[in-house]
Tab-separated table of C-alpha atoms and ligand atoms in Angstrom:
chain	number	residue	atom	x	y	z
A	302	UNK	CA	9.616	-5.476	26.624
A	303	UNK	CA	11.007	-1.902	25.559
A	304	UNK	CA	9.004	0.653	25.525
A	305	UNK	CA	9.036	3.293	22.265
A	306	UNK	CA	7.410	6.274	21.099
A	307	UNK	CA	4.891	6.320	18.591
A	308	UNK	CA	1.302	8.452	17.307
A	309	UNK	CA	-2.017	6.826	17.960
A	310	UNK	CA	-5.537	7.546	17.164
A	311	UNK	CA	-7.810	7.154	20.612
A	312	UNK	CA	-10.643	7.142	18.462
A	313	UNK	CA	-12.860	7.504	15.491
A	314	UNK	CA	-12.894	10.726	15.889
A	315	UNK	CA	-9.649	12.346	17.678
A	316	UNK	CA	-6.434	13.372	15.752
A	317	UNK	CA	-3.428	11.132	16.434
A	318	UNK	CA	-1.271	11.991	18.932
A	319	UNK	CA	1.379	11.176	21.220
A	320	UNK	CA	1.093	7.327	22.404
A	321	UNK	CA	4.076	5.536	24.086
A	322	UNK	CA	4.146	1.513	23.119
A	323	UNK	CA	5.610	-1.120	24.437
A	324	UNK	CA	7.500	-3.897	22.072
A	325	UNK	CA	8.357	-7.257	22.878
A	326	UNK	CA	11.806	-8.573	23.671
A	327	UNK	CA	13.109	-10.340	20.274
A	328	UNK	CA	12.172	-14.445	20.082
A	329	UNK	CA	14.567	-16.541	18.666
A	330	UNK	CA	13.517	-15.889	14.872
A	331	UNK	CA	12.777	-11.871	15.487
A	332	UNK	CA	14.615	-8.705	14.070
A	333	UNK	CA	13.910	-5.647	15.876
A	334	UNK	CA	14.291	-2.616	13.571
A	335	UNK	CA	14.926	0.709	14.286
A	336	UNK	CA	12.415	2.790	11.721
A	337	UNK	CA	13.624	5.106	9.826
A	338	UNK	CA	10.713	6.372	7.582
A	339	UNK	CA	7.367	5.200	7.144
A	340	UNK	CA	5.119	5.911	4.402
A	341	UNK	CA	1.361	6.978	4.890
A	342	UNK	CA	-1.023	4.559	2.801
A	343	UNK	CA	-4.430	5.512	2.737
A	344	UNK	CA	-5.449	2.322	4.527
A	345	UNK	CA	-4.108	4.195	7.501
A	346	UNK	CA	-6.540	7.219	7.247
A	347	UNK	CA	-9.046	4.601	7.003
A	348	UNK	CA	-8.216	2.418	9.807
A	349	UNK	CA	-7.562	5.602	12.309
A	350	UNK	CA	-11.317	6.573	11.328
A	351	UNK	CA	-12.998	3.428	11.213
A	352	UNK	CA	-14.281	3.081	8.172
A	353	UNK	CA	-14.318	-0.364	7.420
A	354	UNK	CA	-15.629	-0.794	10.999
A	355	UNK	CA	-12.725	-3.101	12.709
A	356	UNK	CA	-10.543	-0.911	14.199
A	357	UNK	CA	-9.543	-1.634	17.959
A	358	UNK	CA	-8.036	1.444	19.840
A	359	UNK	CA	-5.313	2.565	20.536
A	360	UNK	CA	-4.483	2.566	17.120
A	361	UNK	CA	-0.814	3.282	15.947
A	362	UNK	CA	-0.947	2.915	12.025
A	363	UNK	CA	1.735	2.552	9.261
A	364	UNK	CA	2.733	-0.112	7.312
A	365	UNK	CA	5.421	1.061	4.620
A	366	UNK	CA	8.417	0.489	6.556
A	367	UNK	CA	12.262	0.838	6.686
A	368	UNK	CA	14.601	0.518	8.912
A	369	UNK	CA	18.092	-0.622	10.263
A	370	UNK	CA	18.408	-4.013	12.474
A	371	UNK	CA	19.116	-3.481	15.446
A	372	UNK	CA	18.982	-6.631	17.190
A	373	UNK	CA	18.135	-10.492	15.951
A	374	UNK	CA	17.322	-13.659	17.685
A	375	UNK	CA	19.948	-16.226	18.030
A	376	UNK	CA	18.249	-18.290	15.582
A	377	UNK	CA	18.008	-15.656	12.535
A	378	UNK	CA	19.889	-16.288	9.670
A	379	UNK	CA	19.502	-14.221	7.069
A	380	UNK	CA	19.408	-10.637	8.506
A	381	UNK	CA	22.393	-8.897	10.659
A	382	UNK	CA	22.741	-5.724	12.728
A	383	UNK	CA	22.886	-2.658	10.350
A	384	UNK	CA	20.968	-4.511	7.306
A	385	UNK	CA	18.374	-2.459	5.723
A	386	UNK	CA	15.139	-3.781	5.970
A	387	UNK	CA	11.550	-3.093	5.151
A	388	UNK	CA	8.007	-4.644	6.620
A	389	UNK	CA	4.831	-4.336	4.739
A	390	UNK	CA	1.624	-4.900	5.850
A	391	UNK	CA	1.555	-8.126	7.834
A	392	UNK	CA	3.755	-9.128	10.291
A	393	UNK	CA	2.741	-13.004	10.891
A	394	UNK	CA	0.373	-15.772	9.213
A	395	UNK	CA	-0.254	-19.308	10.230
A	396	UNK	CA	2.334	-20.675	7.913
A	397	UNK	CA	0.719	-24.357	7.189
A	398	UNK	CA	-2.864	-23.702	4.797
A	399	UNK	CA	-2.710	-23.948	1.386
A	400	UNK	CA	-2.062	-20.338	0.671
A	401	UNK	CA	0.517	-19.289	3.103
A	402	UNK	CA	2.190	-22.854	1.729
A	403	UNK	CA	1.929	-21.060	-1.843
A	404	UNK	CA	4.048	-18.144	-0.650
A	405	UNK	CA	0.533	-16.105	-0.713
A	406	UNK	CA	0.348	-15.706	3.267
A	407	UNK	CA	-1.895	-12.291	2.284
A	408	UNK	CA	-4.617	-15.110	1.573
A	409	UNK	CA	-3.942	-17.088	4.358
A	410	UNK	CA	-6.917	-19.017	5.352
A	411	UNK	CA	-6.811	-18.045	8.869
A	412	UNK	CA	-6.106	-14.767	8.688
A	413	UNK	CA	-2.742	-13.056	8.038
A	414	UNK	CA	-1.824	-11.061	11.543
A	415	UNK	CA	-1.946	-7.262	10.253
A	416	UNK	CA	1.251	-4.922	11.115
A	417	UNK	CA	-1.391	-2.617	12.858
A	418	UNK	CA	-4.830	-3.499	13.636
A	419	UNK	CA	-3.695	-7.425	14.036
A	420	UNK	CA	-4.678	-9.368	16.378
A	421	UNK	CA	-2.417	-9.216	19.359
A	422	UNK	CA	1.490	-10.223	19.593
A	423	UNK	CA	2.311	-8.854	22.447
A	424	UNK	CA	0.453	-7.611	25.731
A	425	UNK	CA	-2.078	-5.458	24.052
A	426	UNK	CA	-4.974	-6.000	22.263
A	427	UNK	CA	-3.864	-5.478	18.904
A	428	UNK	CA	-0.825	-4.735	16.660
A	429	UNK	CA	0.513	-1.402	16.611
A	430	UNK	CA	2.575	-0.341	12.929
A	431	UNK	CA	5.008	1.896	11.939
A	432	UNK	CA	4.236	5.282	13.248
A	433	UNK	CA	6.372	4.409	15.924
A	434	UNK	CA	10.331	4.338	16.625
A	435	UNK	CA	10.996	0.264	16.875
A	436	UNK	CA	8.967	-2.463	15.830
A	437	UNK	CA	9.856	-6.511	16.091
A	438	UNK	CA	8.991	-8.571	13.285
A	439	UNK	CA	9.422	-12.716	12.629
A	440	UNK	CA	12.190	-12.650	9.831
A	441	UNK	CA	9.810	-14.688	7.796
A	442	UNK	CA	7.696	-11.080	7.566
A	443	UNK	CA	10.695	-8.844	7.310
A	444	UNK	CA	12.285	-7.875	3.698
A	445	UNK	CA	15.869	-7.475	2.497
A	446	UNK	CA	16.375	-3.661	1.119
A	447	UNK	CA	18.874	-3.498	-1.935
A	448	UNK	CA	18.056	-0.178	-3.168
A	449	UNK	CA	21.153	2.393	-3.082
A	450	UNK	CA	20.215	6.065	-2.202
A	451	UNK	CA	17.104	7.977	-0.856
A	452	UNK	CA	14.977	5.392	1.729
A	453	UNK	CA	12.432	7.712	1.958
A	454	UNK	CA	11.269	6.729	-1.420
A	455	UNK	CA	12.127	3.062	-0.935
A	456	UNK	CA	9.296	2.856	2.213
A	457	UNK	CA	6.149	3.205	0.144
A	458	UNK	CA	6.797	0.121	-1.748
A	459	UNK	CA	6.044	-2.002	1.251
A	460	UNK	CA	2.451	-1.394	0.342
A	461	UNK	CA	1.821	0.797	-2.665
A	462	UNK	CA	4.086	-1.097	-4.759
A	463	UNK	CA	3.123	-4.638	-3.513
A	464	UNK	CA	-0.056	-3.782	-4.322
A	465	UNK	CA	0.130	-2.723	-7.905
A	466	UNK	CA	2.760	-5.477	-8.517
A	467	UNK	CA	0.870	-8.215	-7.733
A	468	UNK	CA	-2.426	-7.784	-10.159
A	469	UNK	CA	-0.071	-6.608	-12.760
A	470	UNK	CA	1.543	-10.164	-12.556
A	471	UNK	CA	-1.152	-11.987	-12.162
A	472	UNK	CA	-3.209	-10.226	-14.709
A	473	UNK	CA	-0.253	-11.127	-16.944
A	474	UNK	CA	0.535	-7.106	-17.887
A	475	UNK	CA	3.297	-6.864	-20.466
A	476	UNK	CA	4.335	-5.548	-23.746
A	477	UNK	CA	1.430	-5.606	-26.737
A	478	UNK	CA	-0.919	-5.151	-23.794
A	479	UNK	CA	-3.044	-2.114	-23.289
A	480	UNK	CA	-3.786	-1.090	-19.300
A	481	UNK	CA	-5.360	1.522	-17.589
A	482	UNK	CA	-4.521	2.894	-13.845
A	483	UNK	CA	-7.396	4.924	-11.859
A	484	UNK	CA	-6.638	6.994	-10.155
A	485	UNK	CA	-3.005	9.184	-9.336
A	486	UNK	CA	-2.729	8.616	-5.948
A	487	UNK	CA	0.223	6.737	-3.665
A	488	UNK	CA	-1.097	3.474	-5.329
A	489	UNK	CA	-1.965	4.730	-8.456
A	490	UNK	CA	1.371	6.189	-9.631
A	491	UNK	CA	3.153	2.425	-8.484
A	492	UNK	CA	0.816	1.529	-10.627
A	493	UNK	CA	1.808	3.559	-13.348
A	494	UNK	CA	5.715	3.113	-12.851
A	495	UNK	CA	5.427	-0.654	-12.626
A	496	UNK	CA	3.369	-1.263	-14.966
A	497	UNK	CA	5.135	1.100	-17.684
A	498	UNK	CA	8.209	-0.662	-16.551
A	499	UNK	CA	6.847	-3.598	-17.428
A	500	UNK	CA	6.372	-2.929	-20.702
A	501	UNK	CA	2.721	-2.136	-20.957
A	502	UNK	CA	0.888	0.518	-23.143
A	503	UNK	CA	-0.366	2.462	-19.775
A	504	UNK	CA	-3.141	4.987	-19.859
A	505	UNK	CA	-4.452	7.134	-16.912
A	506	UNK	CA	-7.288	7.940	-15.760
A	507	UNK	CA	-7.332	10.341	-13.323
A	508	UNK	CA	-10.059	12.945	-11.971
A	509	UNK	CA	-7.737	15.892	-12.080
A	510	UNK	CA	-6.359	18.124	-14.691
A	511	UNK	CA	-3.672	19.340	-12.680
A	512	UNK	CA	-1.654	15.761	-12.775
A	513	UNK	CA	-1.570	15.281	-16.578
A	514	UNK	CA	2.164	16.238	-16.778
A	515	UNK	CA	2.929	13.732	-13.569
A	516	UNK	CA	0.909	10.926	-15.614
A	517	UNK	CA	3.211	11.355	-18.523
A	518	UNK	CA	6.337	12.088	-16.378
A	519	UNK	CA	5.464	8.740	-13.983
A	520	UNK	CA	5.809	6.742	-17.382
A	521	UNK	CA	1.864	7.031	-18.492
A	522	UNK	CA	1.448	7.030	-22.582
A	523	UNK	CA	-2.057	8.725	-22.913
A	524	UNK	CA	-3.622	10.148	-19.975
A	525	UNK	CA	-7.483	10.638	-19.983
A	526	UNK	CA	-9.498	12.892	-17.548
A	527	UNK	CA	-12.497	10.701	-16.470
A	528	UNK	CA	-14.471	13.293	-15.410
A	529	UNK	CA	-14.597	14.194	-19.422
A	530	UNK	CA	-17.357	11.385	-21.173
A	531	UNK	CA	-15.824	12.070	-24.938
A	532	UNK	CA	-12.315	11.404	-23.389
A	533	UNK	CA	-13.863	8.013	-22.274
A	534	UNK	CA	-15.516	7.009	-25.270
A	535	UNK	CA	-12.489	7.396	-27.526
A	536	UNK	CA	-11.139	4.182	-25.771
A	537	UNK	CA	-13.921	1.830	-25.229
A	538	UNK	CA	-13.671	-1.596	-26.107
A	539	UNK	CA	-9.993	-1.488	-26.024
A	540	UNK	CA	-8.421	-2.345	-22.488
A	541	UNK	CA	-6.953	-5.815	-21.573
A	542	UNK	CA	-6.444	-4.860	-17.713
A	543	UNK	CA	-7.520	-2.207	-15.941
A	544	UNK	CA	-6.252	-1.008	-12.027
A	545	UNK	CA	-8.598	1.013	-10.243
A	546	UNK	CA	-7.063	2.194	-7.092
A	547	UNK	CA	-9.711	4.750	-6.109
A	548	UNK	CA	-10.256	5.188	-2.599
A	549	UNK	CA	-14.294	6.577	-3.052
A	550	UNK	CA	-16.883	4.971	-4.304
A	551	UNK	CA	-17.463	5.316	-8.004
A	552	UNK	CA	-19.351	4.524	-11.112
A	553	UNK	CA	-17.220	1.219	-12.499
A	554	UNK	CA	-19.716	0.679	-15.441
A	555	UNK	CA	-17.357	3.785	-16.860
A	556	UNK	CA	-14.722	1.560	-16.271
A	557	UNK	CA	-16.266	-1.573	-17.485
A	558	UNK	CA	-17.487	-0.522	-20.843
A	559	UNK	CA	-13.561	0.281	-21.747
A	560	UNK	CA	-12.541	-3.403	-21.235
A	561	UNK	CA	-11.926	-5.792	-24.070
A	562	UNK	CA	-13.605	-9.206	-24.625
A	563	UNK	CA	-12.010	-10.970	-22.074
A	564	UNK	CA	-10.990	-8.009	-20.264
A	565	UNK	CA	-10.632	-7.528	-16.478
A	566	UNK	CA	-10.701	-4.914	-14.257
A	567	UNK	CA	-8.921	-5.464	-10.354
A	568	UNK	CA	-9.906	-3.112	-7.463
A	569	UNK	CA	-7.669	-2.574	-5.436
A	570	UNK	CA	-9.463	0.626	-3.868
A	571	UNK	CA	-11.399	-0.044	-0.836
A	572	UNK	CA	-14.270	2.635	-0.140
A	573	UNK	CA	-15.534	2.943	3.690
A	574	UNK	CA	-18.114	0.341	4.473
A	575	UNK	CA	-21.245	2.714	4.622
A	576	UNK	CA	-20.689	3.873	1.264
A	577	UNK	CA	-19.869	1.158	-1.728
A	578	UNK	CA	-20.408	1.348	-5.353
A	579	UNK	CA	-23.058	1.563	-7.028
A	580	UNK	CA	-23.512	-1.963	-8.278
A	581	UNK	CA	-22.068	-2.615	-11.811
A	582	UNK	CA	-24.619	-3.235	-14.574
A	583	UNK	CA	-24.986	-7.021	-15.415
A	584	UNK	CA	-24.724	-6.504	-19.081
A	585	UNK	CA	-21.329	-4.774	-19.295
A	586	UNK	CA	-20.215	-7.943	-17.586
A	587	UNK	CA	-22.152	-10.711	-20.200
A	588	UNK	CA	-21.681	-8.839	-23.576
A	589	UNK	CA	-18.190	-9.191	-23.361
A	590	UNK	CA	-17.196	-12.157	-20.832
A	591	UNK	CA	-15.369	-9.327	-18.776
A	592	UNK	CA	-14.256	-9.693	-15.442
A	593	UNK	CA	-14.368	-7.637	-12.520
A	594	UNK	CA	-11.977	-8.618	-9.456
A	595	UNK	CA	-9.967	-7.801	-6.504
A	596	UNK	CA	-6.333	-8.142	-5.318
A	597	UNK	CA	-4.983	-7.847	-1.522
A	598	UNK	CA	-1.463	-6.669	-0.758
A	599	UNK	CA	1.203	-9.515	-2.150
A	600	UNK	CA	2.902	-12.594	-0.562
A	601	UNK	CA	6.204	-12.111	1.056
A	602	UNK	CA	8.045	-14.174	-1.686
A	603	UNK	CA	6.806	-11.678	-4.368
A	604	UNK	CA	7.329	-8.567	-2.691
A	605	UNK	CA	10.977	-9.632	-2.439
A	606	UNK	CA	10.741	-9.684	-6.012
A	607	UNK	CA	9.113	-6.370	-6.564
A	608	UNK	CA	11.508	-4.661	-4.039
A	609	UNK	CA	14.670	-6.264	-6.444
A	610	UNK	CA	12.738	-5.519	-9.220
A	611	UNK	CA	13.061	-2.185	-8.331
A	612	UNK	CA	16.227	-1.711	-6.784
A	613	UNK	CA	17.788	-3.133	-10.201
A	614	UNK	CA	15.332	-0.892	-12.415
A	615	UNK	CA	16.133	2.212	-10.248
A	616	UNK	CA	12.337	2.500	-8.998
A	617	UNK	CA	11.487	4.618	-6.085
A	618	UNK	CA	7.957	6.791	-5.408
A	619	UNK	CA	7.726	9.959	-5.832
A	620	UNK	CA	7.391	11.082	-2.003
A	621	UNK	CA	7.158	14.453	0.106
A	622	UNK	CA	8.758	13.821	3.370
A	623	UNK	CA	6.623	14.655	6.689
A	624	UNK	CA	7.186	15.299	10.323
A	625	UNK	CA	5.357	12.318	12.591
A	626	UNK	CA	3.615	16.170	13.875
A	627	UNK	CA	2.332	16.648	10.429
A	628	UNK	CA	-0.021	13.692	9.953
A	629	UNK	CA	-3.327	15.028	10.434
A	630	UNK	CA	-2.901	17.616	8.217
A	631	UNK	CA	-1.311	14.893	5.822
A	632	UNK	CA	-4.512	12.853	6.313
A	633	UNK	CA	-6.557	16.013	5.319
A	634	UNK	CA	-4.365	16.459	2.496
A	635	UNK	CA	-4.656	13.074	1.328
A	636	UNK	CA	-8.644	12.999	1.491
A	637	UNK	CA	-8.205	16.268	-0.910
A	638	UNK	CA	-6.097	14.454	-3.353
A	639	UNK	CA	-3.298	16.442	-2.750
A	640	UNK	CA	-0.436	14.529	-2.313
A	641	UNK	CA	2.425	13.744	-4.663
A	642	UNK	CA	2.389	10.664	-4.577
A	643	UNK	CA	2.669	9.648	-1.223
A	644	UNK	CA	3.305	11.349	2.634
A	645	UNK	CA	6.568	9.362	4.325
A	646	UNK	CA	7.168	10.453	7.987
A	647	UNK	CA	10.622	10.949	8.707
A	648	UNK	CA	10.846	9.137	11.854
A	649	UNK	CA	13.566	10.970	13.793
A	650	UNK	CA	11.215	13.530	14.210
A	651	UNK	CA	9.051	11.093	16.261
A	652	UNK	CA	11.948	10.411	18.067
A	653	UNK	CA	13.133	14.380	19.052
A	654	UNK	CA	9.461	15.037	20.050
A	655	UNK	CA	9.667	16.069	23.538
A	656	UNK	CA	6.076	14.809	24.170
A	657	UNK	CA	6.596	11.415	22.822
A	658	UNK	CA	9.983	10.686	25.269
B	1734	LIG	P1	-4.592	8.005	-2.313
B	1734	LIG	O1	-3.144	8.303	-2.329
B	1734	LIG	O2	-5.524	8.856	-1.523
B	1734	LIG	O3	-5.061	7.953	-3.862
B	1734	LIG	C1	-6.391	7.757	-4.268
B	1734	LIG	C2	-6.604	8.488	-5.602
B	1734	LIG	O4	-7.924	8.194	-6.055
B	1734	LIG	C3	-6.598	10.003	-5.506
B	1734	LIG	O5	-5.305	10.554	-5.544
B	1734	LIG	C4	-7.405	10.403	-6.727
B	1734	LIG	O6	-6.583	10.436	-7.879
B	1734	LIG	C5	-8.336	9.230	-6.949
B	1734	LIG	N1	-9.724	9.605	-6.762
B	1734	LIG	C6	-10.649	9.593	-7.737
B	1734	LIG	N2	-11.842	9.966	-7.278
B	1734	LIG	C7	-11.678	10.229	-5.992
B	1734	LIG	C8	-12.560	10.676	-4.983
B	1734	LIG	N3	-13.869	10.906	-5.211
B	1734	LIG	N4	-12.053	10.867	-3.736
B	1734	LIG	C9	-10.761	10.621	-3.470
B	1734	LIG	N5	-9.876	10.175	-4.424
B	1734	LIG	C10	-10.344	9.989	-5.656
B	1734	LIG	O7	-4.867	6.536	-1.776
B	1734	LIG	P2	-3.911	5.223	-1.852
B	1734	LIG	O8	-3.062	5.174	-0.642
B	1734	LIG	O9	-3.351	5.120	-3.194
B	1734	LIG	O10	-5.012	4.086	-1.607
B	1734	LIG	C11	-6.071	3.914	-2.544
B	1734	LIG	C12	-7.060	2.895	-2.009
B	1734	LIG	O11	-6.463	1.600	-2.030
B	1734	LIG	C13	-7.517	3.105	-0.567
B	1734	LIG	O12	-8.890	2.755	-0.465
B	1734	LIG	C14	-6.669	2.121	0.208
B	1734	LIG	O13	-7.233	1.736	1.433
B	1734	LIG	C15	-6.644	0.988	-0.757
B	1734	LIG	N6	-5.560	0.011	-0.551
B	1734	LIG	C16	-5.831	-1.264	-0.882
B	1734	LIG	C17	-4.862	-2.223	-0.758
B	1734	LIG	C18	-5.133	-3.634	-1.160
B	1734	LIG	O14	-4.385	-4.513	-0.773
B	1734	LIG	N7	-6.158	-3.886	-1.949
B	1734	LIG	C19	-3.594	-1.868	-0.281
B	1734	LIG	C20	-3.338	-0.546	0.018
B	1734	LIG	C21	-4.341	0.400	-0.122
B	1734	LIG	P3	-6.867	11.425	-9.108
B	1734	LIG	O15	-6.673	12.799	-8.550
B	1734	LIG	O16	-5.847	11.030	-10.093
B	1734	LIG	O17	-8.272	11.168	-9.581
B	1735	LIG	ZN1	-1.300	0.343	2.555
């Protein structure tokens, strides 16, 4: 065991703070990493609060991570000291059902093991992620980084770009085919990037004025304020996918009544527990044979692909870099919408913290 500094939540409702953990000597097939940033996904603000009610405490969150190897286990092949590397959001599954057999271990029938919030690894009750200066990770969970240049911007692929990647494959999102993103948040501008990469006609929808410019800058070809109902109308009826990556809970028949025959639209937004949607209306559904569905993260396999994908396209997130100090007031930020497009914690300051030694 070696012990390393991190940030914790204590409890619902405390700040993160200061929180020394302890990581477990490398295994035969583990890579210990030294982090070097990690990117701040809403899923953390909602874990450290405990609003989808399964948090376990101490709670060290994070799971957009790079970092350089620092160690591996005598039987790892494919990564070396001073490789680049990034871990997502799980860091084990059981490796043998059907899904985790199909390279889609983020279905794994029993239960993927979380980067934070897992069930335990090591001698603690849970997993503890990436707000934290070392972390040891099977190699089957850790992913080759090919991008030259800024890291910062690499880390918030581990999540936010998985997680756009994935329905935009499997939706089938491509050239001749019209798609909406909701929402311009750390997901939602992946979502645009990707999915303009891919060769889709993208539109945004976004509640705020103020990000209009971004929209069209990020790759978006219309951008629509949703707030405005005469903005909406204009495109119903027309969508073959639509993303909705909004963290609050919403009125989707808005959505709904935009989608084509045949039409679906994916959350990927996850409101707290005590306060869902309002339940969509039946008929927007029938009338049209649409399709309203969810998508979790992405297997390992594919976010290899997405992280090449990207390193050959040039694709990064738009990030503002953070001091591990700064998160609560990041979190704040983040709940206000205010955040282009996504907090990364430079780690180093985690490290220098005189508190956290
Ligand atoms: P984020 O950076 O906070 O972005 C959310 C965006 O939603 C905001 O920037 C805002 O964009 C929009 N929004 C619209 N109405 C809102 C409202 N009433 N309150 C707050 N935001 C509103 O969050 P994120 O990190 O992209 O995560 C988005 C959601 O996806 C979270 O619930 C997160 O837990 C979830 N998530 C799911 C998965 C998965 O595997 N399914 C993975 C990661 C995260 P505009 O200003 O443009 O309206
Ligand atoms: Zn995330």
């Amino acid at each position: 065991m070696s012990t390393t500094p991190a940030y914790a939540a204590q409890s619902a409702d405390k700040p993160l703070a200061p929180h020394a953990i302890e990581r477990r000597t490398p295994g035969p097939h583990d890579v210990k990493i030294e982090i070097l940033y990690c990117g701040v996904c809403h899923s953390d603000l909602h874990t450290a609060r405990n609003e989808w009610g399964n948090t376990i405490y101490p709670c060290v969150p994070g799971h957009e991570i790079v970092g350089e190897v620092t160690a591996v286990g005598h039987e790892v092949k494919s990564f070396e000291v001073g490789d680049t590397v990034g871990v997502g959001c799980m860091v084990d599954s059981c490796g043998h059902c059907d899904s985790c057999k199909a390279g889609e271990e983020n279905y794994c029938e029993n239960g993927f093991t979380g980067t934070y919030n897992g069930p335990a690894q090591e001698d603690h009750a849970n997993t503890y992620g990436g707000y934290s200066g070392q972390i040891v990770v099977n190699e089957r969970f850790v992913l080759h980084i090919r991008h030259e240049g800024d890291l910062a911007a690499v880390a918030p692929l581990l999540c936010a770009g998985i997680t756009t990647w994935s329905p935009l494959r499997h939706w089938g999102v491509g050239p001749g085919k019209k798609v909406g993103i909701v929402g311009l948040g750390g997901l939602g501008h992946m979502g645009v990037k990707l999915a303009h990469a891919m060769g889709a006609h993208v539109v945004l929808f976004t509640t705020s004025p103020g990000k209009i410019g971004d929209g069209k800058r990020l790759g978006a070809n219309e951008v629509v304020i949703s707030k405005d109902p005469a903005q909406m109308a204009q495109h119903a009826g027309s969508f073959d996918f639509i993303l909705n990556t909004v963290a609050a809970p919403h009125n989707l028949d808005a959505y709904l009544n935009l989608l084509k025959r045949d039409g679906t639209m994916c959350l990927v937004g996850a409101p707290p527990i005590d306060s869902p949607h309002p339940s969509p209306t039946v008929f927007n559904l029938i009338m049209k044979r649409r399709g309203i569905a969810g998508s979790l993260i992405g297997g390992i396999r594919e976010t290899q692909e997405m992280l090449d994908f990207c390193a050959e396209h040039g694709i990064v997130c738009d990030i503002e870099r953070i001091a591990m100090k700064d998160i609560n007031d990041a979190y704040e930020r983040m709940l206000k919408g205010d955040v282009k497009y996504r907090f990364v914690i430079e780690m180093q300051t985690l490290k220098s913290e005189p508190e956290a030694a």
